[in-house]
Amino acid sequence: MEIPRIPLGSWIEGGLTWLTTEYSSVTRAISRVTQTGIEVLNEALMWLPEWALMALIAVLCWRVASVRLGIGAVLGLAVIWNLGLWDPMIETLTLVVIATLVAIVMALPVGIAAALSSRLYRVIMPVLDFMQTMPAFVYLIPAIPFFGIGSVSAIFATVIFSMPPAIRFTTLGIRQVPVELIEAADAYGATRSQKLFKVQLPLSLPTMMAGINQTIMLALSMVVIAAMIGADGLGSEVWRAIQRLRPGDGFEAGIAVVILAMLLDRLTQSLRRTRK
Amino acid sequence: MDETRNVKIQVSGLSKVFGKQPKKALELRHRGAKRSEILEKTGQTLGLYDINFDVYEGELLVIMGLSGSGKSTLIRCLNRLIDASEGEIIIDGENIPTLGEKALLECRRRHFSMVFQNFALFPHRTVQQNAEFGLEIRGVGKTERYDIARSSLKQVGLDGWEDAYPNQLSGGMQQRVGLARALANDASVLLMDEAFSALDPLIRKEMQEELIQLQNKMRKTTVFITHDLDEALNIGDRIVLLKDGEVVQIGTPEEILTRPADDYVRRFIEGVDRSRILTAESAMRPVRATARSGDGPRTALRKMREHGLDSIYVTDRDRKLLGLLEADIASKAAENKADSINDYLIQDFRSVRAEEPMHNLFAMFSDRSFPIAVVDEENHLLGVVVKGAVLDELARAGEQ
């Protein structure tokens, strides 16, 4: 006896087709807004001469973290500039910044809600597991019918892939606030929102920053992979190197990604420390 | 109790069951089941059962019991950090368990300040901002709440620490901040949940003294939770003793010490003495006057009169204790023109060694009111212990 195969794939495709046709106006609007955002930020960053942006980033690193990170930033960015990867680096940075912002804006309310409602928590956690364990490439495929080939699709996939840690850590941070502090706030007659803004959020900030750091790192890795669906930036340099079998070019672009990753990581980590 | 005092909070029939079917558990308890049986049959814990007591305006009421006695649950029912399963808590005419969400917030803001065992200070706020918390929640203006918080910090001796963060302070100082936060709020009732239990003994004692002084000044209605009978005796105007979620005895420290309601309370009181190793010696006073063997009744009577005594201990030349002479017997002896008091002595008094534990002295006072004689191995009279001295000593027990 033959067990019929579950047509899971065709169901999903049907669903996606329905979504793309029903909500085409919505996806087109999102696409337009995102595209504009990317272009504006890109142009702004590229309008600055390389040395000026380097100086700006160095000062930021120095103020937020340490002189060492400032010097490191100058050296690292100088290497990227020297390799002629400045423009792709800026494009990648733009994608990371926008994707991270969108992810955080969406993640915070969800994370807070999941922390405050146990029922929502039980629904959301498996969804997050799903989002995180699904191979990242898979998100690229539905992105194309929604937003077409290009950077907007890259951002869509990146947001989905990088959002879970921000949600998770926000929820964790709020749930970690000691019971007695919640009791203290309650005992003095705090309303829900007073409790949230005066006690729960400030106390979960360090944990939330850890989540945001993770989100940025995931966004960076995804933005590179998204070159496969036409995203600009360092990823497309790597992608081109693969297609032309040029390991040297590939590693150069890869090293640029590493430098960018380290800069972003150290910067956000120190943000977390100074905020304590 | 004192009829003239106003009742501030009236707790009646208060029960709390931890579980989903409180009715079932209460029903079982009603039919006489024990806590453990209820847990076994319904899987629910009976936290409190049929608690009744009043808190008077301006008194410091101590709720005391061991861990698991339900005292923390009880104090949390008062401001509804925990919802009671049954019963009433009336404060100024409002029944707290039935208040709506908004009314509850209002009630908490107006009536309750709370001090917590582990301080529960907000680590992200300075000492000043912590002290301002309650006022901030109530929407008091910036400058006003700054001034109020500052003066309450001053009151608890934290002048100059306003800008520090809680983690920079010692435990004792942190709890002062907790107290300042509560005082600044100026709610009508102060709830203190094991407020001093996390502090080391010296600091704890110091805080107790300060609380007593503050209390003398402010006469704030206070409900104080503790597991420490010494602390309860030291600071409480009245004590509610809890055991397994039920009230065992309510009374002043003296009432509880002298008339323990049952064996449980009695064992508790003995525990106090033993833990402090109080002995007869610590409550002993020097003998104000003794009569000599061979003294005439008139001499003995004069000595008693001079020192305001109803009875006098009689010793021989080496201060060895011979007996006790009562004033009325002495005057009869004088009427009979007796030469010596030696034939009129009674032996119906208690004598103990200096190292006798204090808790044993209690039982001795219950039947007779003579001072207890303290003697050494050779029956030399060292001193006497009077009833008041034992109480004093017990009340002071925490100080050591």
PDB file of C-alpha atoms in Angstrom, chain A residues 177-195 197-204 275-276, chain B residues 76 79 81 101 105 108-109 112-116 118-125 133-134 136-138 178 181-182 185:
ATOM      1  CA  VAL A 177      13.797  41.442  36.345  1.00  0.00           C
ATOM      2  CA  PRO A 178      13.748  40.208  39.953  1.00  0.00           C
ATOM      3  CA  VAL A 179      10.265  39.493  41.301  1.00  0.00           C
ATOM      4  CA  GLU A 180      10.869  41.679  44.325  1.00  0.00           C
ATOM      5  CA  LEU A 181      11.455  44.726  42.138  1.00  0.00           C
ATOM      6  CA  ILE A 182       8.175  44.053  40.364  1.00  0.00           C
ATOM      7  CA  GLU A 183       6.555  43.669  43.781  1.00  0.00           C
ATOM      8  CA  ALA A 184       8.097  46.952  44.889  1.00  0.00           C
ATOM      9  CA  ALA A 185       6.693  48.726  41.850  1.00  0.00           C
ATOM     10  CA  ASP A 186       3.277  47.125  42.416  1.00  0.00           C
ATOM     11  CA  ALA A 187       3.310  47.871  46.119  1.00  0.00           C
ATOM     12  CA  TYR A 188       3.748  51.576  45.436  1.00  0.00           C
ATOM     13  CA  GLY A 189       0.805  51.523  43.059  1.00  0.00           C
ATOM     14  CA  ALA A 190       2.579  51.644  39.703  1.00  0.00           C
ATOM     15  CA  THR A 191       0.389  51.202  36.621  1.00  0.00           C
ATOM     16  CA  ARG A 192       1.386  48.675  33.979  1.00  0.00           C
ATOM     17  CA  SER A 193       3.059  51.270  31.818  1.00  0.00           C
ATOM     18  CA  GLN A 194       4.834  52.912  34.756  1.00  0.00           C
ATOM     19  CA  LYS A 195       6.134  49.503  35.713  1.00  0.00           C
ATOM     20  CA  PHE A 197       9.010  52.148  31.528  1.00  0.00           C
ATOM     21  CA  LYS A 198      10.376  52.868  34.984  1.00  0.00           C
ATOM     22  CA  VAL A 199      11.416  49.388  36.042  1.00  0.00           C
ATOM     23  CA  GLN A 200      11.220  46.580  33.502  1.00  0.00           C
ATOM     24  CA  LEU A 201      12.687  48.226  30.399  1.00  0.00           C
ATOM     25  CA  PRO A 202      15.559  50.071  32.104  1.00  0.00           C
ATOM     26  CA  LEU A 203      16.563  46.909  33.940  1.00  0.00           C
ATOM     27  CA  SER A 204      16.430  44.732  30.849  1.00  0.00           C
ATOM     28  CA  ARG A 275      24.658  51.652  29.465  1.00  0.00           C
ATOM     29  CA  LYS A 276      24.844  49.657  32.666  1.00  0.00           C
TER      30      LYS A 276
ATOM     31  CA  ARG B  76       1.011  40.521  50.682  1.00  0.00           C
ATOM     32  CA  ASN B  79      -1.879  45.315  49.726  1.00  0.00           C
ATOM     33  CA  LEU B  81       0.337  41.638  45.909  1.00  0.00           C
ATOM     34  CA  GLU B 101      -8.006  47.657  39.246  1.00  0.00           C
ATOM     35  CA  LEU B 105      -3.869  51.327  42.498  1.00  0.00           C
ATOM     36  CA  ARG B 108      -2.008  51.183  47.317  1.00  0.00           C
ATOM     37  CA  ARG B 109      -0.787  54.701  46.649  1.00  0.00           C
ATOM     38  CA  PHE B 112       0.580  51.406  51.701  1.00  0.00           C
ATOM     39  CA  SER B 113       4.327  51.798  51.699  1.00  0.00           C
ATOM     40  CA  MET B 114       6.384  48.666  51.786  1.00  0.00           C
ATOM     41  CA  VAL B 115       9.884  47.755  52.928  1.00  0.00           C
ATOM     42  CA  PHE B 116      11.268  44.454  51.641  1.00  0.00           C
ATOM     43  CA  ASN B 118      16.077  42.038  50.309  1.00  0.00           C
ATOM     44  CA  PHE B 119      15.600  45.789  50.038  1.00  0.00           C
ATOM     45  CA  ALA B 120      14.207  45.647  46.476  1.00  0.00           C
ATOM     46  CA  LEU B 121      15.913  48.881  45.537  1.00  0.00           C
ATOM     47  CA  PHE B 122      16.022  49.809  41.874  1.00  0.00           C
ATOM     48  CA  PRO B 123      19.652  49.317  40.818  1.00  0.00           C
ATOM     49  CA  HIS B 124      19.365  51.735  37.910  1.00  0.00           C
ATOM     50  CA  ARG B 125      18.222  54.581  40.119  1.00  0.00           C
ATOM     51  CA  PHE B 133       9.845  56.389  43.528  1.00  0.00           C
ATOM     52  CA  GLY B 134       6.524  56.288  45.327  1.00  0.00           C
ATOM     53  CA  GLU B 136       6.930  59.800  41.202  1.00  0.00           C
ATOM     54  CA  ILE B 137       4.403  57.016  40.676  1.00  0.00           C
ATOM     55  CA  ARG B 138       1.761  59.198  42.293  1.00  0.00           C
ATOM     56  CA  GLY B 178      14.237  51.209  51.479  1.00  0.00           C
ATOM     57  CA  ARG B 181      11.456  55.292  50.096  1.00  0.00           C
ATOM     58  CA  ALA B 182       8.619  54.115  52.299  1.00  0.00           C
ATOM     59  CA  ASN B 185       5.665  58.111  50.274  1.00  0.00           C
TER      60      ASN B 185
END
